Amino acid sequence: VFVFVFDWQVEPNATIGEIKSMFHKSHVLFDIFKLFIRGKSLKDEDVLQHLPVGTTATFYFRDLGAQISWVTVFLTEYAGPLLIYLMFYFRVPFIYVPKYDFTTSKHWVVHLACMCHSFHYVKRLLETLFVHRFSHGTMPLRNIFKNCTYYWGFAAWMAYYINHPLYTPPTYGEQQIRLALTVFLFCQIGNFSIHIALRNLRPPGSKTRKIPYPTKNPFTWIFLLVSCPNYTYELGSWLGFTLMTQCLPVAAFTLVGFIQMTVWAKGKHRSYLKEFRDYPTLRSPILPFIL
Amino acid sequence: MSAPAMGTSKTAHTDSSHKKKKGPGTLAIAYLVIYNVVMTAGWLVIAVGLVRAYLARGSYHGLYYSIEKPLKFFQTGALLEILHCAVGIVPSSVVLTGFQVMSRVFLTWAVTHSVREVQSEDSVLLFVVAWTVTEIIRYSFYTFSLLNHLPYLIKWASFLNIHRYTFFIVLYPMGVAGELLTIYAALPYVQKTGLYSITLPNKYNFSFDYHSFLILVMVSYIPLFPQLYFHMMRQRKKVLGHMEEYSKVE
């Protein structure tokens, strides 16, 4: 715990963000930290005169430890699966038996799966760069190792079997694959629509929070029933991919992802309920009426 | 691994008449006492069984068969301890307890039971003895801790606690050695028969090589064993430190 005493003249309408940068100018080593008052953390936008302080103010600092930006983490964790899957698809040496090196699968569903998987991660990368507006700039550094292990590990595990020389195509053939592709594409468009709708809720540079509502885009009408339809569509996409590839590791990845997204959705749903008294009661966190 | 640590049991020094935080109720404590007494008895049965079989045969080879059933029964019964943590009547981490119990159950069923050829190995005796001594001390310690409102029992609890941490120094490496040697002995048979393994091609596009999996399990002991060992050593220093103060006060 650090104790600093300052005798600064600060305007009452100064924000916490401004105070933090004043502090950073005089103590350069402190660059990522949070300020607290009475145990509650303060946001950069909070204005001094609206805080419970008198002519003097006591702030508490918490150093957040090594941090990394959300954008960096997302780009790394998504670029990995994109490239790793392609390595298996092109049957780079040392993965399969040498006679299959640089060959391609004879099953057309394998080519389709590669296109879908790659499309999915390219979409995510582009969304990270151009669509998402992040509330927090950074997260703890150790998260990048955890997240990349998860994404890259599962990508390798799935890709190994789908692109394997002994891969078995889906039992119900073209019918199954066509249905799966429809589900996958529908959910990819849906997921993208939700991301755009969420982005439009928030004007550029601001961190305002509003209740999301259905827009003219039919893919957003699911907001009537669900708080986090981005996760709903994501689940749908992976169910489609599981059906398309009929591969157990893909099913496992879908399941684990679903569990994690449900945890996130429930948390988000709870904070919506806490923040907005008029939050629509018909909505469930992730699955309409069920979860 | 051979010696599940239940974490620092908070019931040891809580006077049930003025409990400030919500702890296990009287019914829960009664149940836990019965559970721990039954487990102590069970592992004593295994201990006695081992001694009798040894005396009857005159050698320590193949003693596994004489205690196979009670070992399976009581070791599997320990799965209840995961439930105890999940429900909250025991203040330990579900994940940690789960991991420890599952590793024991894995060794009992997925290795020793499943691969008949290793059952006559001496390494099996090594971990069975380690487990037996550890569990008898551990369960009797918990029993006395739970009944701690009887003052003279606290001395017994402390006695057991010290011995638990001291015996651990020998028992834990002994148990780990027995477990690793047993898994190692099972490897050739698993590879030959393809036990619990799935090969390609199949309609779910999945494969599993139990042989490789067992090797992975053996390798995982490398990071895990030292951590658990040094954790117990630190706990031991703490407990012995308290014991000194305790005896000085008296």
XYZ file of C-alpha atoms in Angstrom:
541
model
C 0.000 0.000 0.000
C 1.384 3.344 -0.975
C 0.615 6.597 0.791
C 1.101 9.798 -1.128
C 0.262 13.283 0.017
C -0.379 15.805 -2.675
C -1.051 19.442 -2.486
C -2.492 19.914 -5.916
C -5.020 22.450 -6.979
C -7.579 20.583 -8.980
C -10.769 21.882 -10.563
C -13.924 20.318 -9.064
C -14.946 19.175 -12.520
C -11.700 17.315 -13.091
C -12.152 13.662 -13.995
C -10.415 10.687 -12.437
C -8.722 10.091 -15.769
C -7.139 13.541 -15.589
C -6.007 12.988 -12.001
C -4.472 9.645 -12.971
C -2.479 11.215 -15.777
C -1.330 14.019 -13.451
C -0.102 11.327 -11.114
C 1.548 9.414 -13.930
C 3.440 12.553 -15.018
C 5.066 12.876 -11.617
C 5.480 9.151 -10.954
C 6.176 7.657 -14.339
C 6.444 4.058 -13.162
C 2.778 4.041 -12.179
C 0.901 3.774 -15.402
C -1.766 1.150 -15.017
C -3.622 1.346 -11.778
C -7.082 1.770 -10.376
C -8.213 4.381 -7.901
C -10.590 3.522 -5.109
C -12.682 5.505 -2.696
C -14.410 3.734 0.163
C -13.602 0.385 -1.393
C -15.355 1.189 -4.654
C -13.233 1.405 -7.784
C -13.392 4.587 -9.812
C -13.778 4.954 -13.553
C -11.780 7.392 -15.637
C -14.950 9.337 -16.487
C -15.949 9.951 -12.859
C -15.902 13.637 -11.995
C -14.299 14.846 -8.771
C -17.180 16.979 -7.546
C -19.597 14.027 -7.806
C -17.450 11.897 -5.541
C -17.823 11.726 -1.751
C -14.862 14.024 -1.081
C -14.555 17.352 0.687
C -11.818 19.944 0.271
C -9.318 17.121 0.536
C -9.633 13.732 -1.110
C -8.064 10.418 -0.143
C -7.565 7.984 -2.991
C -6.333 4.425 -2.745
C -4.223 2.920 -5.491
C -4.222 -0.628 -6.652
C -1.505 -1.663 -9.065
C -3.078 -4.114 -11.494
C 0.109 -5.992 -12.241
C 1.417 -6.698 -15.704
C -1.297 -5.878 -18.219
C -1.859 -6.480 -21.877
C -4.376 -4.862 -24.181
C -7.575 -6.704 -25.080
C -6.925 -6.091 -28.753
C -3.521 -7.778 -28.562
C -4.949 -10.779 -26.722
C -7.827 -11.204 -29.167
C -5.620 -10.908 -32.223
C -3.154 -13.456 -30.883
C -5.714 -15.955 -29.693
C -7.623 -15.816 -33.010
C -4.667 -15.754 -35.392
C -3.398 -18.978 -33.841
C -6.351 -21.231 -34.736
C -6.504 -19.746 -38.218
C -2.897 -20.638 -38.973
C -2.789 -23.900 -37.016
C -5.846 -25.325 -38.763
C -4.341 -24.467 -42.138
C -1.157 -26.301 -41.210
C -3.181 -29.460 -40.627
C -5.296 -28.840 -43.720
C -2.221 -28.642 -45.933
C -0.757 -31.624 -44.091
C 2.490 -30.005 -43.225
C 5.237 -32.610 -42.446
C 5.599 -34.315 -39.037
C 1.859 -34.384 -38.349
C 0.670 -37.365 -40.347
C 2.445 -40.335 -41.878
C 5.078 -38.975 -44.363
C 3.392 -40.373 -47.461
C 0.518 -37.906 -46.870
C 2.716 -34.802 -46.544
C 1.342 -31.887 -48.558
C -1.544 -33.953 -49.903
C -5.158 -32.852 -49.606
C -8.169 -34.776 -48.390
C -10.326 -36.548 -50.924
C -13.519 -35.548 -49.099
C -15.088 -32.278 -50.224
C -16.567 -31.698 -46.734
C -13.010 -31.337 -45.440
C -12.421 -28.446 -47.845
C -15.730 -26.912 -46.818
C -14.844 -27.275 -43.138
C -11.532 -25.524 -43.711
C -13.285 -22.650 -45.430
C -15.836 -22.328 -42.615
C -13.252 -22.529 -39.835
C -10.994 -20.008 -41.558
C -13.900 -17.697 -42.331
C -14.937 -17.813 -38.680
C -11.550 -16.715 -37.401
C -10.978 -14.114 -40.114
C -14.349 -12.654 -39.159
C -13.287 -12.567 -35.507
C -9.995 -10.854 -36.353
C -11.724 -8.207 -38.449
C -14.335 -7.639 -35.758
C -11.587 -7.154 -33.190
C -9.933 -4.540 -35.382
C -13.002 -2.707 -36.684
C -16.163 -3.539 -34.805
C -15.715 -4.126 -31.108
C -15.576 -1.243 -28.647
C -13.865 -2.439 -25.478
C -14.889 -1.160 -22.028
C -11.554 -2.002 -20.489
C -8.325 -1.324 -22.325
C -6.360 -4.095 -20.694
C -6.471 -7.434 -18.931
C -3.888 -9.282 -16.779
C -0.929 -10.577 -18.772
C -1.334 -14.186 -17.678
C -4.649 -14.309 -19.538
C -2.919 -14.404 -22.887
C -1.196 -17.668 -21.987
C -4.358 -19.204 -20.648
C -6.510 -18.098 -23.590
C -4.032 -19.035 -26.279
C -3.520 -22.481 -24.782
C -7.279 -22.988 -24.926
C -7.885 -21.712 -28.461
C -4.704 -23.018 -30.062
C -4.887 -26.359 -28.273
C -8.456 -27.080 -29.295
C -7.830 -25.851 -32.845
C -4.946 -28.307 -33.217
C -6.947 -31.140 -31.697
C -9.939 -30.600 -34.010
C -7.875 -29.928 -37.104
C -5.858 -33.117 -36.589
C -8.922 -35.322 -36.946
C -10.815 -33.408 -39.602
C -7.816 -33.321 -41.914
C -6.651 -36.829 -41.081
C -6.135 -39.266 -43.978
C -8.504 -41.667 -42.184
C -11.242 -39.071 -41.671
C -14.791 -40.449 -42.022
C -17.340 -38.029 -43.578
C -20.748 -37.493 -41.918
C -23.097 -40.470 -41.789
C -25.978 -38.762 -43.622
C -23.746 -37.316 -46.306
C -24.792 -34.318 -48.377
C -28.074 -33.751 -46.500
C -26.291 -33.494 -43.188
C -23.571 -31.259 -44.551
C -26.037 -28.929 -46.256
C -28.113 -28.523 -43.101
C -24.967 -27.952 -41.049
C -23.695 -25.312 -43.463
C -27.032 -23.495 -43.381
C -27.009 -23.428 -39.587
C -23.386 -22.301 -39.559
C -23.871 -19.439 -42.031
C -27.114 -18.313 -40.419
C -25.417 -18.093 -37.051
C -22.326 -16.379 -38.418
C -24.514 -13.639 -39.936
C -26.513 -13.513 -36.713
C -23.421 -13.186 -34.566
C -22.078 -10.415 -36.790
C -25.427 -8.582 -36.690
C -25.389 -8.626 -32.910
C -21.837 -7.295 -32.797
C -22.828 -4.416 -35.081
C -25.948 -3.705 -33.025
C -23.922 -3.644 -29.795
C -21.354 -1.362 -31.373
C -24.032 1.064 -32.469
C -25.341 1.268 -28.921
C -22.184 3.033 -27.964
C -21.036 6.241 -29.664
C -17.311 6.312 -30.608
C -14.972 6.994 -27.697
C -17.732 6.741 -25.092
C -18.284 4.092 -22.505
C -22.027 4.549 -22.040
C -24.133 1.535 -21.285
C -27.591 1.037 -22.743
C -30.063 -1.820 -23.007
C -29.754 -3.458 -26.431
C -33.002 -3.720 -28.407
C -34.029 -5.410 -31.682
C -33.297 -3.297 -34.765
C -34.600 -3.477 -38.332
C -32.233 -6.399 -38.918
C -34.243 -9.619 -38.309
C -31.166 -11.299 -36.905
C -31.360 -8.925 -33.947
C -34.960 -9.767 -33.109
C -33.590 -12.469 -30.844
C -32.881 -9.642 -28.373
C -36.549 -10.008 -27.412
C -35.772 -13.352 -25.829
C -32.092 -13.293 -24.947
C -29.624 -10.920 -23.244
C -26.493 -12.168 -24.994
C -27.534 -13.361 -28.466
C -23.940 -13.090 -29.648
C -23.227 -16.141 -27.500
C -26.396 -17.862 -28.668
C -25.347 -17.458 -32.290
C -21.809 -18.521 -31.464
C -23.119 -21.732 -29.944
C -25.243 -22.250 -33.035
C -22.248 -21.777 -35.337
C -20.234 -24.413 -33.517
C -23.171 -26.817 -33.410
C -23.337 -26.381 -37.165
C -19.630 -27.057 -37.481
C -19.943 -30.154 -35.263
C -22.749 -31.480 -37.459
C -20.750 -30.706 -40.578
C -17.612 -32.514 -39.478
C -19.170 -35.180 -37.230
C -16.070 -35.013 -35.100
C -16.050 -35.659 -31.341
C -13.311 -33.147 -30.479
C -15.391 -30.455 -32.207
C -18.360 -31.466 -30.047
C -16.126 -31.239 -26.985
C -14.942 -27.762 -27.990
C -18.551 -26.697 -28.539
C -19.526 -27.993 -25.116
C -16.693 -26.290 -23.253
C -17.335 -23.049 -25.129
C -21.015 -23.275 -24.303
C -20.305 -23.706 -20.593
C -17.965 -20.701 -20.555
C -20.346 -18.526 -22.559
C -23.220 -19.455 -20.276
C -21.191 -18.274 -17.286
C -20.456 -14.988 -19.074
C -24.051 -14.581 -20.253
C -25.436 -15.110 -16.768
C -23.024 -12.518 -15.407
C -23.933 -10.000 -18.086
C -27.649 -10.664 -17.592
C -27.296 -10.101 -13.857
C -25.472 -6.810 -14.351
C -28.112 -5.646 -16.829
C -30.785 -6.399 -14.246
C -28.833 -4.548 -11.587
C -28.154 -1.497 -13.700
C -31.489 -1.041 -15.461
C -34.693 -1.179 -13.471
C -36.786 -1.403 -16.625
C -34.900 -4.349 -18.079
C -37.240 -6.609 -20.121
C -38.352 -9.551 -18.037
C -38.945 -11.927 -20.938
C -35.217 -12.226 -21.639
C -33.025 -15.172 -20.599
C -29.233 -14.968 -20.482
C -28.325 -17.234 -23.424
C -31.021 -19.744 -24.414
C -34.616 -18.490 -24.838
C -36.690 -19.555 -21.825
C -34.193 -22.246 -20.859
C -30.945 -20.752 -19.623
C -1.444 -39.559 -5.413
C -0.938 -41.418 -2.188
C -1.878 -38.906 0.500
C -4.832 -36.622 -0.047
C -4.514 -33.560 2.165
C -7.841 -32.223 3.261
C -6.530 -28.704 3.558
C -6.535 -27.004 6.922
C -9.640 -28.270 8.616
C -11.361 -25.394 10.333
C -13.481 -27.692 12.465
C -10.461 -28.485 14.600
C -10.692 -25.506 16.904
C -14.237 -24.275 16.447
C -16.315 -24.416 19.578
C -19.738 -25.352 18.318
C -21.499 -23.342 21.005
C -20.346 -19.951 19.746
C -20.006 -20.286 15.959
C -19.871 -16.869 14.405
C -19.769 -17.989 10.786
C -22.107 -20.489 9.224
C -20.328 -23.838 9.625
C -21.637 -27.387 9.290
C -24.716 -28.073 11.431
C -24.908 -30.711 14.131
C -26.462 -33.203 11.741
C -23.610 -32.672 9.307
C -21.035 -33.142 12.038
C -22.726 -36.335 13.207
C -22.718 -37.643 9.639
C -19.063 -36.700 9.177
C -18.094 -38.436 12.407
C -19.826 -41.594 11.238
C -18.206 -41.277 7.812
C -14.725 -40.879 9.251
C -15.201 -43.657 11.791
C -16.384 -46.020 9.053
C -13.432 -45.102 6.853
C -10.978 -45.561 9.717
C -12.467 -48.967 10.391
C -12.347 -49.864 6.719
C -8.685 -49.071 6.319
C -7.936 -50.905 9.584
C -9.624 -53.939 8.051
C -7.288 -53.593 5.072
C -4.277 -53.233 7.364
C -5.240 -56.282 9.380
C -5.917 -58.189 6.172
C -2.443 -57.414 4.900
C -0.778 -58.488 8.138
C -2.746 -61.710 8.367
C -2.069 -62.626 4.757
C 1.622 -61.916 5.232
C 1.798 -64.105 8.318
C -0.185 -66.876 6.647
C 1.900 -66.954 3.475
C 5.249 -66.074 4.941
C 6.029 -63.688 2.100
C 4.918 -60.259 0.976
C 4.260 -61.247 -2.636
C 0.728 -61.185 -4.014
C -0.886 -59.683 -0.897
C -3.113 -57.514 -3.112
C -5.570 -60.374 -3.615
C -6.230 -60.688 0.096
C -7.462 -57.108 0.424
C -8.683 -56.422 -3.103
C -12.375 -56.047 -2.240
C -12.153 -53.810 0.859
C -9.519 -51.685 -0.916
C -11.831 -51.095 -3.868
C -14.806 -50.463 -1.612
C -13.234 -47.982 0.774
C -11.062 -46.186 -1.746
C -14.060 -45.699 -4.039
C -16.128 -44.584 -1.036
C -13.755 -41.638 -0.699
C -15.572 -40.112 -3.680
C -18.102 -38.937 -1.110
C -15.490 -36.476 0.092
C -15.905 -34.527 -3.140
C -19.592 -34.260 -2.334
C -18.784 -33.075 1.202
C -16.758 -30.189 -0.215
C -19.344 -29.362 -2.861
C -22.143 -29.240 -0.296
C -19.968 -27.221 2.070
C -19.846 -29.376 5.175
C -16.101 -29.694 4.705
C -14.042 -26.520 4.159
C -11.872 -27.758 1.323
C -11.625 -27.025 -2.356
C -13.803 -29.285 -4.517
C -11.235 -29.185 -7.290
C -8.282 -30.140 -5.088
C -10.154 -32.907 -3.265
C -11.657 -34.115 -6.525
C -8.272 -34.326 -8.131
C -6.741 -36.255 -5.249
C -9.583 -38.741 -4.888
C -9.884 -39.271 -8.632
C -6.189 -40.052 -8.928
C -6.551 -42.736 -6.254
C -9.680 -44.150 -7.863
C -7.922 -44.086 -11.235
C -5.049 -46.147 -9.891
C -7.350 -48.590 -8.142
C -9.692 -49.246 -11.042
C -8.192 -48.059 -14.307
C -4.744 -49.482 -13.645
C -4.630 -52.152 -10.956
C -8.073 -53.669 -11.525
C -8.009 -53.339 -15.306
C -4.573 -54.775 -15.947
C -4.618 -58.136 -14.161
C -0.951 -58.775 -14.843
C 0.222 -55.984 -12.532
C -1.760 -57.242 -9.560
C 1.044 -59.563 -8.512
C 3.681 -56.823 -8.716
C 5.428 -55.744 -5.526
C 4.898 -52.104 -6.429
C 1.198 -52.569 -5.715
C 2.028 -53.500 -2.126
C 4.175 -50.394 -1.871
C 1.323 -47.979 -2.560
C -1.317 -50.057 -0.755
C 0.729 -49.940 2.458
C 1.393 -46.221 2.024
C -2.287 -45.513 1.429
C -3.388 -47.726 4.332
C -1.159 -46.099 6.958
C -1.912 -42.599 5.663
C -5.656 -43.120 5.588
C -5.857 -44.684 9.033
C -4.053 -41.678 10.517
C -5.983 -39.178 8.398
C -9.482 -40.489 9.075
C -8.885 -41.031 12.784
C -7.472 -37.505 13.002
C -10.583 -36.069 11.391
C -12.774 -38.132 13.713
C -11.027 -36.714 16.775
C -11.048 -33.185 15.348
C -14.785 -33.348 14.835
C -15.264 -34.515 18.401
C -12.935 -31.859 19.752
C -15.236 -30.509 22.420
C -13.980 -33.314 24.641
C -10.752 -31.779 25.966
C -8.689 -34.929 26.408
C -9.373 -35.810 22.772
C -7.520 -32.710 21.631
C -4.312 -34.320 22.824
C -5.088 -37.361 20.696
C -5.923 -35.174 17.740
C -2.614 -33.350 18.103
C -0.767 -36.627 18.506
C -2.270 -37.907 15.290
C -1.700 -34.631 13.521
C 2.003 -34.653 14.278
C 2.325 -38.243 13.190
C 0.335 -37.603 10.065
C 2.742 -34.910 8.969
C 5.810 -36.832 10.038
C 4.868 -40.193 8.552
C 4.052 -38.316 5.384
C 7.758 -37.672 4.830
C 8.264 -41.373 4.183
C 4.809 -42.483 3.111
C 4.327 -40.014 0.323
C 7.454 -40.865 -1.688
C 6.765 -44.520 -0.983
C 3.251 -44.265 -2.331
C 4.333 -42.281 -5.372
C 7.045 -44.830 -6.133
C 4.533 -47.665 -5.862
C 2.062 -45.889 -8.118
C 4.596 -44.987 -10.781
C 6.122 -48.460 -10.852
C 2.671 -50.011 -11.161
C 1.666 -47.772 -14.057
C 5.016 -48.495 -15.697
C 4.460 -52.244 -15.263
C 1.054 -51.951 -16.905
C 2.362 -50.237 -20.043
C 3.382 -53.270 -22.143
C 0.080 -55.059 -21.502
C -1.939 -51.979 -22.370
C -0.013 -51.537 -25.586
C -0.341 -55.195 -26.550
C -4.087 -55.452 -25.945
C -5.051 -51.901 -26.912
C -6.933 -51.579 -23.622
C -9.351 -48.602 -23.469
C -8.046 -47.366 -26.795
C -9.936 -46.199 -29.861
C -8.345 -46.136 -33.293
C -9.140 -44.406 -36.578
C -11.088 -44.675 -38.753
C -14.409 -44.467 -36.924
C -17.595 -42.511 -37.472
C -16.918 -39.947 -34.726
C -13.453 -39.133 -35.960
C -11.809 -39.530 -32.603
C -8.929 -41.586 -31.248
C -7.520 -42.315 -27.834
C -4.349 -44.168 -26.967
C -4.473 -45.353 -23.373
C -0.797 -46.295 -23.497
C 0.227 -42.720 -24.315
C -2.266 -41.440 -21.792
C -0.642 -43.500 -19.015
C 2.762 -42.132 -19.959
C 1.299 -38.629 -19.753
C -0.066 -39.437 -16.296
C 3.388 -40.580 -15.183
C 4.952 -37.398 -16.510
C 2.371 -35.278 -14.679
C 3.734 -36.549 -11.374
C 6.883 -34.502 -12.037
C 5.341 -31.067 -11.487
C 2.703 -32.260 -9.032
C 4.639 -34.415 -6.576
C 7.133 -31.758 -5.393
C 4.358 -29.169 -4.956
C 2.264 -31.427 -2.757
C 5.315 -32.647 -0.860
C 6.589 -29.187 -0.022
C 3.100 -28.000 0.846
C 2.858 -30.782 3.425
C 6.344 -29.943 4.734
C 5.299 -26.331 5.236
C 2.088 -27.454 6.956
C 4.173 -29.712 9.177
C 6.461 -26.867 10.263
C 3.415 -24.783 11.077
C 1.732 -27.540 13.054
C 4.889 -28.420 14.991
C 5.423 -24.728 15.679
C 1.946 -24.468 17.211
C 2.497 -27.631 19.209
C 5.538 -26.072 20.857
C 3.608 -22.979 21.877
C 0.731 -25.125 23.092
C 2.947 -27.197 25.379
C 4.682 -24.049 26.681
C 1.335 -22.532 27.670
C 0.391 -25.686 29.530
